[in-house]
CSV table of C-alpha atoms in Angstrom, one decimal:
chain,number,residue,atom,x,y,z
A,1,MET,CA,20.1,-21.4,2.2
A,2,THR,CA,20.4,-19.3,5.3
A,3,ASP,CA,23.2,-16.9,5.8
A,4,HIS,CA,22.4,-14.1,8.1
A,5,ASP,CA,25.8,-12.6,7.6
A,6,ALA,CA,25.4,-12.3,3.9
A,7,VAL,CA,23.9,-8.8,4.3
A,8,SER,CA,25.0,-6.7,7.3
A,9,PHE,CA,22.9,-3.9,8.7
A,10,ALA,CA,25.3,-1.5,7.1
A,11,ASP,CA,24.8,-3.2,3.7
A,12,ALA,CA,21.0,-2.9,4.2
A,13,ARG,CA,21.3,0.8,5.1
A,14,GLU,CA,23.4,1.4,2.0
A,15,LEU,CA,20.7,-0.2,-0.2
A,16,LEU,CA,18.0,1.8,1.5
A,17,VAL,CA,19.8,5.2,1.0
A,18,ASP,CA,20.6,4.4,-2.6
A,19,LEU,CA,17.0,3.5,-3.4
A,20,VAL,CA,15.6,6.5,-1.6
A,21,SER,CA,18.0,8.7,-3.6
A,22,ILE,CA,16.7,7.4,-6.9
A,23,PRO,CA,13.4,9.0,-7.9
A,24,SER,CA,10.8,6.3,-8.5
A,25,PRO,CA,7.3,7.8,-8.9
A,26,SER,CA,4.7,5.4,-10.4
A,27,GLY,CA,5.6,4.7,-14.0
A,28,GLU,CA,9.2,5.7,-13.5
A,29,GLU,CA,10.5,2.9,-11.4
A,30,ARG,CA,13.1,1.5,-13.9
A,31,ASP,CA,16.3,3.0,-12.4
A,32,ALA,CA,15.3,1.9,-8.8
A,33,ALA,CA,14.4,-1.5,-10.2
A,34,GLU,CA,17.8,-1.9,-11.7
A,35,ARG,CA,19.6,-0.9,-8.5
A,36,LEU,CA,17.4,-3.5,-6.6
A,37,ALA,CA,18.2,-6.2,-9.1
A,38,ALA,CA,21.9,-5.4,-8.9
A,39,PHE,CA,21.7,-6.0,-5.1
A,40,PHE,CA,20.5,-9.5,-5.7
A,41,GLU,CA,23.0,-10.2,-8.5
A,42,ALA,CA,25.8,-9.1,-6.1
A,43,HIS,CA,24.7,-11.8,-3.7
A,44,ASP,CA,24.5,-14.5,-6.4
A,45,ARG,CA,20.7,-14.6,-6.5
A,46,GLU,CA,18.7,-15.3,-9.6
A,47,VAL,CA,16.9,-12.1,-10.5
A,48,TRP,CA,15.2,-10.4,-13.5
A,49,ILE,CA,13.0,-7.5,-14.3
A,50,ASP,CA,9.7,-8.8,-15.8
A,51,GLU,CA,7.7,-7.3,-18.6
A,52,VAL,CA,5.7,-4.9,-16.4
A,53,GLY,CA,8.8,-3.8,-14.4
A,54,ASN,CA,8.6,-6.0,-11.3
A,55,VAL,CA,12.0,-7.2,-9.8
A,56,ARG,CA,11.7,-11.0,-9.5
A,57,ALA,CA,14.1,-13.0,-7.3
A,58,PRO,CA,12.6,-16.5,-6.8
A,59,ALA,CA,14.0,-18.9,-4.2
A,60,ASP,CA,12.5,-20.8,-1.3
A,61,ASP,CA,8.7,-20.2,-1.6
A,62,SER,CA,8.0,-21.0,2.0
A,63,VAL,CA,7.4,-17.3,2.1
A,64,LEU,CA,7.3,-14.5,-0.5
A,65,LEU,CA,8.6,-11.1,0.7
A,66,THR,CA,7.2,-8.4,-1.5
A,67,SER,CA,6.9,-4.6,-1.4
A,68,HIS,CA,6.5,-1.8,-3.9
A,69,ILE,CA,9.2,0.1,-5.7
A,70,ASP,CA,7.1,3.1,-6.7
A,71,THR,CA,6.5,6.2,-4.6
A,72,VAL,CA,4.1,9.1,-4.9
A,73,PRO,CA,5.6,12.2,-6.6
A,74,GLY,CA,7.4,14.9,-4.5
A,75,GLU,CA,11.0,15.8,-3.9
A,76,ILE,CA,12.4,15.7,-0.4
A,77,PRO,CA,16.2,16.3,-0.1
A,78,VAL,CA,17.8,12.9,0.8
A,79,GLU,CA,20.0,13.2,3.9
A,80,VAL,CA,20.7,11.5,7.2
A,81,GLU,CA,20.2,13.8,10.2
A,82,SER,CA,20.4,13.3,13.9
A,83,ALA,CA,17.0,13.0,15.5
A,84,ASP,CA,15.8,16.0,17.5
A,85,ASP,CA,13.3,16.6,20.2
A,86,ALA,CA,10.5,16.9,17.7
A,87,ASP,CA,11.3,13.4,16.3
A,88,GLU,CA,11.2,12.0,19.8
A,89,GLU,CA,7.9,13.7,20.7
A,90,GLU,CA,6.4,12.3,17.5
A,91,ASP,CA,7.7,8.8,18.4
A,92,ILE,CA,9.7,8.7,15.2
A,93,ALA,CA,13.2,8.2,16.6
A,94,ASP,CA,15.1,8.6,19.9
A,95,ASP,CA,16.9,11.9,20.3
A,96,GLY,CA,20.4,11.8,18.8
A,97,THR,CA,19.9,8.7,16.6
A,98,ASP,CA,20.1,8.7,12.8
A,99,VAL,CA,17.0,9.6,10.7
A,100,LEU,CA,16.8,9.2,6.9
A,101,TRP,CA,14.8,11.9,5.1
A,102,GLY,CA,13.6,11.4,1.5
A,103,ARG,CA,10.5,10.6,-0.5
A,104,GLY,CA,9.7,6.9,-0.1
A,105,SER,CA,11.8,6.4,3.0
A,106,VAL,CA,8.6,5.3,4.8
A,107,ASP,CA,6.2,4.4,1.9
A,108,ALA,CA,7.5,2.0,1.0
A,109,THR,CA,11.2,2.0,0.2
A,110,GLY,CA,12.0,1.3,3.8
A,111,PRO,CA,10.0,-1.9,3.9
A,112,LEU,CA,11.3,-2.8,0.4
A,113,ALA,CA,15.0,-2.5,1.3
A,114,ALA,CA,14.4,-4.4,4.6
A,115,MET,CA,12.7,-7.2,2.7
A,116,ALA,CA,15.5,-7.4,0.1
A,117,ALA,CA,18.1,-7.7,2.9
A,118,ALA,CA,16.1,-10.4,4.7
A,119,ALA,CA,15.4,-12.3,1.5
A,120,VAL,CA,19.2,-12.5,0.8
A,121,ARG,CA,20.0,-13.4,4.4
A,122,THR,CA,17.4,-16.3,4.5
A,123,GLY,CA,17.2,-17.5,0.9
A,124,VAL,CA,13.5,-16.8,0.5
A,125,SER,CA,11.6,-15.5,-2.5
A,126,PHE,CA,11.3,-11.8,-3.2
A,127,VAL,CA,9.4,-9.5,-5.6
A,128,GLY,CA,9.6,-5.7,-5.8
A,129,VAL,CA,6.4,-4.6,-7.6
A,130,VAL,CA,5.5,-1.5,-9.5
A,131,GLY,CA,2.5,0.7,-9.7
A,132,GLU,CA,1.1,0.2,-6.2
A,133,GLU,CA,0.4,3.9,-5.8
A,134,THR,CA,-1.8,4.0,-8.9
A,135,ASN,CA,-3.3,0.9,-10.3
A,136,SER,CA,-1.3,-1.9,-8.7
A,137,ARG,CA,-0.3,-3.2,-12.1
A,138,GLY,CA,2.7,-5.0,-10.6
A,139,ALA,CA,0.7,-7.0,-8.1
A,140,ARG,CA,-2.0,-7.7,-10.6
A,141,HIS,CA,0.5,-9.1,-13.0
A,142,LEU,CA,2.2,-11.1,-10.3
A,143,VAL,CA,-0.9,-13.0,-9.2
A,144,ASP,CA,-1.6,-14.0,-12.8
A,145,ASP,CA,2.0,-15.0,-13.6
A,146,ARG,CA,3.3,-17.1,-10.7
A,147,GLU,CA,2.2,-19.9,-8.5
A,148,GLU,CA,0.9,-19.3,-5.1
A,149,PRO,CA,3.6,-19.3,-2.4
A,150,ASP,CA,3.2,-20.9,1.0
A,151,ALA,CA,2.9,-17.6,2.7
A,152,VAL,CA,3.2,-13.9,1.9
A,153,VAL,CA,4.6,-10.9,3.8
A,154,ASN,CA,3.7,-7.6,2.1
A,155,GLY,CA,5.8,-4.5,2.7
A,156,GLU,CA,4.1,-1.3,4.0
A,157,PRO,CA,5.0,0.8,7.0
A,158,SER,CA,3.5,-0.6,10.2
A,159,GLY,CA,6.3,0.3,12.6
A,160,ALA,CA,8.9,-2.2,13.6
A,161,THR,CA,6.5,-3.7,16.2
A,162,GLY,CA,3.3,-3.5,14.1
A,163,ILE,CA,1.6,-6.4,12.2
A,164,THR,CA,-1.1,-5.3,9.8
A,165,LEU,CA,-3.7,-7.9,9.2
A,166,GLY,CA,-6.6,-6.0,7.7
A,167,TYR,CA,-7.2,-3.4,4.9
A,168,ARG,CA,-10.4,-2.0,3.5
A,169,GLY,CA,-11.3,-2.6,-0.1
A,170,PHE,CA,-11.3,0.0,-2.8
A,171,LEU,CA,-13.8,1.0,-5.5
A,172,SER,CA,-13.3,3.9,-7.8
A,173,GLY,CA,-15.6,5.2,-10.5
A,174,THR,CA,-16.3,8.0,-13.0
A,175,TYR,CA,-19.8,9.5,-13.4
A,176,VAL,CA,-20.6,11.2,-16.7
A,177,ALA,CA,-23.7,13.1,-17.6
A,178,THR,CA,-24.9,15.4,-20.4
A,179,SER,CA,-27.8,17.8,-20.6
A,180,GLU,CA,-29.1,20.3,-23.1
A,181,SER,CA,-27.9,23.8,-22.5
A,182,GLY,CA,-30.5,26.4,-21.6
A,183,HIS,CA,-30.8,29.7,-19.8
A,184,THR,CA,-29.8,29.5,-16.1
A,185,SER,CA,-33.2,30.9,-15.1
A,186,ARG,CA,-34.9,27.6,-16.2
A,187,PRO,CA,-35.8,25.2,-13.3
A,188,GLU,CA,-34.7,22.0,-15.0
A,189,PRO,CA,-31.5,20.5,-13.5
A,190,ASN,CA,-28.4,20.4,-15.7
A,191,ALA,CA,-25.7,17.8,-15.8
A,192,ILE,CA,-23.7,19.4,-13.0
A,193,GLN,CA,-26.8,19.2,-10.7
A,194,HIS,CA,-27.4,15.6,-11.8
A,195,ALA,CA,-23.8,14.7,-10.8
A,196,THR,CA,-24.0,16.4,-7.4
A,197,SER,CA,-27.5,15.0,-6.7
A,198,TRP,CA,-26.4,11.5,-7.4
A,199,TRP,CA,-23.3,11.8,-5.2
A,200,THR,CA,-25.4,13.3,-2.4
A,201,SER,CA,-27.6,10.2,-2.6
A,202,VAL,CA,-24.6,7.9,-2.5
A,203,GLU,CA,-23.2,9.7,0.6
A,204,GLU,CA,-26.6,9.4,2.3
A,205,ALA,CA,-26.9,5.7,1.4
A,206,PHE,CA,-23.6,5.0,3.3
A,207,GLU,CA,-24.2,7.4,6.2
A,208,GLN,CA,-23.3,5.5,9.4
A,209,ASP,CA,-22.8,6.1,13.1
A,210,GLU,CA,-19.9,8.5,13.6
A,211,TYR,CA,-18.9,6.4,16.6
A,212,GLN,CA,-18.4,3.3,14.5
A,213,PRO,CA,-14.7,2.6,13.8
A,214,VAL,CA,-13.7,4.0,10.4
A,215,PHE,CA,-12.3,0.5,9.5
A,216,GLU,CA,-15.8,-0.9,9.8
A,217,ARG,CA,-17.5,1.8,7.6
A,218,VAL,CA,-17.9,2.5,3.9
A,219,THR,CA,-16.4,5.9,3.4
A,220,THR,CA,-17.1,7.9,0.3
A,221,LYS,CA,-15.0,10.6,-1.3
A,222,PRO,CA,-15.3,12.7,-4.5
A,223,VAL,CA,-11.8,13.3,-5.8
A,224,ALA,CA,-12.3,15.4,-8.9
A,225,ILE,CA,-15.1,17.2,-10.7
A,226,ASP,CA,-15.2,18.9,-14.1
A,227,GLY,CA,-18.2,20.4,-15.9
A,228,GLY,CA,-19.7,23.3,-17.9
A,229,ILE,CA,-21.0,24.2,-21.3
A,230,THR,CA,-19.5,22.4,-24.2
A,231,ASP,CA,-17.4,24.3,-26.8
A,232,ASP,CA,-20.4,24.3,-29.3
A,233,GLY,CA,-22.6,25.8,-26.7
A,234,LEU,CA,-25.3,23.2,-27.1
A,235,SER,CA,-24.8,21.0,-24.0
A,236,VAL,CA,-23.8,21.0,-20.4
A,237,GLU,CA,-21.4,18.2,-19.4
A,238,ALA,CA,-20.3,16.9,-16.0
A,239,THR,CA,-17.6,14.4,-15.0
A,240,LEU,CA,-17.2,13.3,-11.3
A,241,ASP,CA,-14.4,10.9,-10.1
A,242,VAL,CA,-15.3,9.1,-6.9
A,243,GLN,CA,-13.7,6.6,-4.5
A,244,LEU,CA,-15.3,4.3,-1.9
A,245,ARG,CA,-13.6,2.3,0.7
A,246,VAL,CA,-15.1,-1.1,1.6
A,247,PRO,CA,-14.8,-2.8,5.0
A,248,PRO,CA,-14.3,-6.6,5.2
A,249,THR,CA,-17.9,-7.0,6.5
A,250,LEU,CA,-19.1,-6.1,3.0
A,251,ASP,CA,-18.1,-7.1,-0.6
A,252,VAL,CA,-17.3,-4.7,-3.3
A,253,GLU,CA,-20.2,-5.8,-5.5
A,254,THR,CA,-22.8,-5.0,-2.8
A,255,VAL,CA,-21.2,-1.5,-2.4
A,256,ARG,CA,-21.3,-0.9,-6.1
A,257,GLU,CA,-24.9,-1.9,-6.4
A,258,THR,CA,-25.8,0.4,-3.5
A,259,ALA,CA,-24.0,3.3,-5.1
A,260,GLU,CA,-25.8,2.7,-8.4
A,261,ALA,CA,-29.3,2.4,-6.9
A,262,PRO,CA,-30.0,6.1,-6.9
A,263,LEU,CA,-28.6,6.6,-10.4
A,264,GLU,CA,-31.3,8.0,-12.7
A,265,ILE,CA,-29.4,10.3,-15.1
A,266,GLY,CA,-25.9,9.7,-16.4
A,267,THR,CA,-23.7,6.7,-16.2
A,268,VAL,CA,-20.9,5.4,-14.0
A,269,THR,CA,-17.9,3.5,-15.2
A,270,TRP,CA,-16.1,1.5,-12.5
A,271,ALA,CA,-12.4,0.6,-12.4
A,272,ASP,CA,-11.3,-2.9,-11.4
A,273,PRO,CA,-12.1,-3.2,-7.7
A,274,ILE,CA,-9.8,-4.2,-4.9
A,275,PRO,CA,-11.5,-6.5,-2.3
A,276,PRO,CA,-11.1,-5.9,1.4
A,277,VAL,CA,-9.0,-8.3,3.5
A,278,MET,CA,-8.9,-9.4,7.2
A,279,GLU,CA,-6.4,-12.1,8.1
A,280,SER,CA,-6.6,-14.1,11.3
A,281,PRO,CA,-4.1,-13.3,14.1
A,282,ARG,CA,-3.7,-17.0,14.6
A,283,THR,CA,-2.0,-17.9,11.3
A,284,GLU,CA,1.6,-19.2,11.2
A,285,VAL,CA,2.7,-15.8,9.7
A,286,ALA,CA,1.1,-13.8,12.5
A,287,ARG,CA,2.6,-16.1,15.2
A,288,ALA,CA,6.0,-15.9,13.6
A,289,PHE,CA,5.9,-12.1,13.7
A,290,ARG,CA,4.8,-11.9,17.3
A,291,ALA,CA,7.6,-14.2,18.4
A,292,ALA,CA,10.2,-12.3,16.2
A,293,ILE,CA,9.2,-8.9,17.5
A,294,ARG,CA,9.4,-10.0,21.1
A,295,LYS,CA,12.9,-11.5,20.5
A,296,GLU,CA,13.9,-8.1,19.1
A,297,ASP,CA,12.8,-6.5,22.4
A,298,GLY,CA,9.5,-5.2,21.0
A,299,GLU,CA,5.8,-5.6,22.0
A,300,PRO,CA,3.7,-6.7,19.1
A,301,ARG,CA,0.8,-4.6,17.9
A,302,LEU,CA,-2.0,-6.0,15.7
A,303,LEU,CA,-3.2,-3.4,13.2
A,304,ARG,CA,-6.1,-2.8,10.8
A,305,LYS,CA,-5.6,-0.1,8.2
A,306,THR,CA,-8.4,2.1,6.7
A,307,GLY,CA,-6.6,2.3,3.4
A,308,THR,CA,-5.8,-0.4,0.8
A,309,SER,CA,-2.6,-2.2,-0.2
A,310,ASP,CA,-1.4,-4.9,-2.6
A,311,MET,CA,-2.1,-7.5,0.2
A,312,ASN,CA,-5.8,-7.1,-0.8
A,313,LEU,CA,-5.0,-8.4,-4.2
A,314,PHE,CA,-2.8,-11.2,-3.0
A,315,ALA,CA,-5.5,-12.3,-0.5
A,316,GLY,CA,-8.1,-12.2,-3.3
A,317,ALA,CA,-6.0,-14.5,-5.5
A,318,TRP,CA,-4.0,-16.7,-3.2
A,319,ASP,CA,-5.3,-18.9,-0.4
A,320,CYS,CA,-2.3,-18.7,1.9
A,321,PRO,CA,-1.6,-16.9,5.2
A,322,MET,CA,-0.2,-13.4,5.0
A,323,ALA,CA,0.4,-10.2,6.8
A,324,THR,CA,1.8,-6.7,6.0
A,325,TYR,CA,4.9,-5.4,7.8
A,326,GLY,CA,7.6,-2.8,7.5
A,327,PRO,CA,9.5,0.0,9.3
A,328,GLY,CA,8.2,3.6,9.4
A,329,ASN,CA,5.4,5.7,10.9
A,330,SER,CA,2.5,5.5,8.4
A,331,GLU,CA,1.3,9.0,9.4
A,332,LEU,CA,4.3,10.2,7.3
A,333,ASP,CA,3.1,8.4,4.1
A,334,HIS,CA,3.2,10.9,1.2
A,335,ALA,CA,4.0,13.7,3.7
A,336,PRO,CA,6.4,16.5,2.9
A,337,ASP,CA,8.4,15.6,6.1
A,338,GLU,CA,8.7,11.8,5.3
A,339,ARG,CA,11.6,10.3,7.2
A,340,LEU,CA,12.6,7.0,8.8
A,341,SER,CA,14.5,6.0,11.9
A,342,LEU,CA,17.5,3.9,10.8
A,343,ASP,CA,17.5,2.1,14.1
A,344,GLU,CA,13.9,1.1,13.4
A,345,PHE,CA,15.0,0.0,9.9
A,346,ASP,CA,17.7,-2.2,11.5
A,347,GLN,CA,15.1,-3.7,13.9
A,348,SER,CA,12.7,-4.5,11.0
A,349,VAL,CA,15.5,-6.3,9.1
A,350,ALA,CA,16.2,-8.4,12.1
A,351,VAL,CA,12.4,-9.1,12.6
A,352,LEU,CA,11.9,-10.1,9.0
A,353,THR,CA,15.0,-12.3,9.1
A,354,ARG,CA,13.6,-14.2,12.1
A,355,VAL,CA,10.2,-14.5,10.5
A,356,ALA,CA,11.5,-15.8,7.2
A,357,THR,CA,13.8,-18.3,9.0
A,358,THR,CA,10.9,-19.5,11.1
A,359,LEU,CA,8.6,-20.0,8.1
A,360,THR,CA,11.3,-21.9,6.2
A,361,GLY,CA,11.6,-24.3,9.1
A,362,GLY,CA,15.0,-23.0,10.3
A,363,ASP,CA,16.2,-22.0,13.8
A,364,ASP,CA,16.0,-18.3,14.4
């Protein structure tokens, strides 16, 4: 079924504002999921919320449109304002046009609402997933619970003319060490020193040419550290949480082995890894996006992101063409001034509608 008039741009904007107005940090997506499901029900689409909280609206599997429902924490008053000179200078919106402020407007409620509208307009499959900002539990459940679609479009902010084809992989771990307590004048290293020594060795192992693009490097980052003398006074403990980003030229296992190589004291427990992904610009999905963006008066841009998204998991599980797309300036992800041009949102709905129509064999 293809009915481009089933959802107007005004309808899509209404859904967007409603969803941004409903707080949905990871783990608290239920209210937003119910509003999203109600949107599909209102347009006579089969829809349900599955056991992990994903909103599932299956239909024509020529393409699956999917984005995440959850946001990072943080309250930003939801309001539509007229763009000012600063918005125009930052290439967010033209002066005088409407801009929606609110947590998630960019990451990734804007892409989510645009995909929901395009899915109803074109009759293709849709899933709103949960937990992307934490452990990607929604995407992990999805790849285990449904058959592979013919193509996937994942929703993240790329700008209305951007097509994201690559993401680095992600490896996180927790280092733990314990040593006997002793007077600080003694030369033997304690657990805290063991932790910092190991991490220094890891950073040195992945030290690379600063002129090499970040996308092509392994980057290392400690994200939390805790340590000190135990309550009984007999030991010193240290815990260090770390993250490594993995370029598509390497696999996660190789990076893990390199990180463990200098480990002599203590142990590291690794979370489930997320593999890197780099899609070809010559797939039918990428071609459909280039054509659609040009028909909506844009100039296509091919992007590689230094972060990670659910597309990494989809690419690791499904052997089908895919890309990531959505309205919004990704520099505003998680930012206190997160906001989205509503004209750009409209443009992305039109682009996604054209792409889905093309991939289902219709005439856009």
